[in-house]
Amino acid sequence: MQTALSLETIRKDFPILQRKVRENKLLVYLDNASTSQKPIQVIDAINDYYKNQNANIHRAVYALAEEATEAYENTRTKIAKFLNVQKREEIIFVRGTTEAINLVAYSWGRQNVNKGDIIVTTEYEHHSNIVPWQLLTKERGAKLEYIGVDDNGELILDQLDSYLETGKVKLVTFSQMSNVLGTITNTDEIIKRCKKVGVKTLIDGAQSVPHMKVDLSKLECDFFAFSAHKMLGPTGVGVLWVRKEVLETMQPFHGGGDMIREVHKYETTWNDLPYKFEAGTPNIADVIGFSAAIDYLNKIGMDNIRNHEIELTKYALDKMSKVKGITIYGPKDIAKRGGVISFNFHDVHPHDVATIIDKDGVAVRSGHHCAQVLMERLDVAATNRASFYVYNTKQEIDALIGSLNKVAELFKL
Ligand code: 7TS
């Protein structure tokens, strides 16, 4: 990796990577698309907050409360900088990508989507970018439509044009990188076509922000969502970014403390942005932990992370495609994909494959990956999925392949 930090140094920062699992096998963690591991710097930041600073934020004037508020708000500023967002009040802390998308569907969606309107999503979305829109469109008498996926694992953008031509589309919502196929979406092109006809766009950045540089000042979408836990941070924290002009028109999602200016018996006025959308005591400790994760990613450099993953993915695709009986999904062109490789092995059930290779300490996901619409499109019930991150090595990919060979031996394939 072309960075100030060597891969060896990076691995030492992740205590869990020293763990032995099952029969004394060193952990080979290849399920990063689910959640990443956490460096000691993140674990220490959370620990330190509870040991030394724990207090509620935005209310009291004593020293601890001030320190906790400052650490929480500094994270907001840090994230704005990380994404090249000029207005820090556009950064809203939520529980994760799922909550971010639900917030948009509930608040913006109920105000703007009416009978006969169309929401467009894609066939390779995670359930969190499908189900909220099903709920909304059913409630509002609107329609949900899908951009299809071609045999190379890419979106069929001509279908987007035919939806846009109806003049009824209110929002196009899509992930910047598929959590199953690894496909990197042609985001600029979709936004360009939508902007031409005044249609809003939401980007699910759950799989992209952890793995590549994302510059929101250039993207020109209206809503952007992602989760901390897939980018070295803790679970239970995520971000919704909304363009300020849009955010100002939106009604609150949750009502309660901190999101108000004045509450009377029958009427309430709202707090300023972003607090209007952060009701109740937030996940203070984990937001502070998230701050340490961003520092860590910045120290390595997002371009270095992307390059490291390209190298690993190239290596893995090359080696895996030589294994007899393997079917790999997603784009062949490395420039069009991230470090996520879904595959099937002969006709062995993915859960069996995952269970057998787990005996060697190799952790991959098996199942539908919360993408059942895509599973239907691929005409499979499930796949295995290996996904990489900053700390993974070529030796770990070799370990995966070695274990797959054992599966073949066991099943006499
Ligand atoms: N969007 C995408 C593209 C995702 O990959 C995920 C989680 C989510 C949204 C939801 O994120 P959350 O943090 O709110 O849960 N993806 C996966 C996965 O691929 N395996 O487990 C979780």
PDB file of C-alpha atoms in Angstrom, residues 18 27 32 50-51 56 63 77 90 94 105 118 145 155 221-222 265 277 313 319 366:
ATOM      1  CA  GLN A  18      -4.831 -11.376  16.154  1.00  0.00           C
ATOM      2  CA  LEU A  27      -9.164 -15.115  11.831  1.00  0.00           C
ATOM      3  CA  ASN A  32     -16.335  -6.140   5.444  1.00  0.00           C
ATOM      4  CA  TYR A  50     -17.134   6.938  29.004  1.00  0.00           C
ATOM      5  CA  LYS A  51     -14.190   7.069  31.406  1.00  0.00           C
ATOM      6  CA  ASN A  56     -25.383  14.628  27.873  1.00  0.00           C
ATOM      7  CA  ALA A  63     -17.310  21.225  32.177  1.00  0.00           C
ATOM      8  CA  THR A  77     -17.382  19.417  11.274  1.00  0.00           C
ATOM      9  CA  GLU A  90     -26.429  19.716   6.420  1.00  0.00           C
ATOM     10  CA  VAL A  94     -28.765   9.089  12.505  1.00  0.00           C
ATOM     11  CA  ALA A 105     -39.110   8.591   2.893  1.00  0.00           C
ATOM     12  CA  ILE A 118     -43.240   7.462  -9.344  1.00  0.00           C
ATOM     13  CA  GLU A 145     -40.296   1.270 -10.420  1.00  0.00           C
ATOM     14  CA  LEU A 155     -27.680  -0.733 -14.397  1.00  0.00           C
ATOM     15  CA  CYS A 221     -27.392  14.780  -5.534  1.00  0.00           C
ATOM     16  CA  ASP A 222     -30.033  15.922  -3.006  1.00  0.00           C
ATOM     17  CA  LYS A 265     -49.566  22.730  25.095  1.00  0.00           C
ATOM     18  CA  PHE A 277     -33.724  16.235  12.880  1.00  0.00           C
ATOM     19  CA  THR A 313      -9.789  -7.541  -5.989  1.00  0.00           C
ATOM     20  CA  LYS A 319      -7.196 -16.581  -8.584  1.00  0.00           C
ATOM     21  CA  SER A 366     -23.599 -16.380   2.775  1.00  0.00           C
TER      22      SER A 366
END
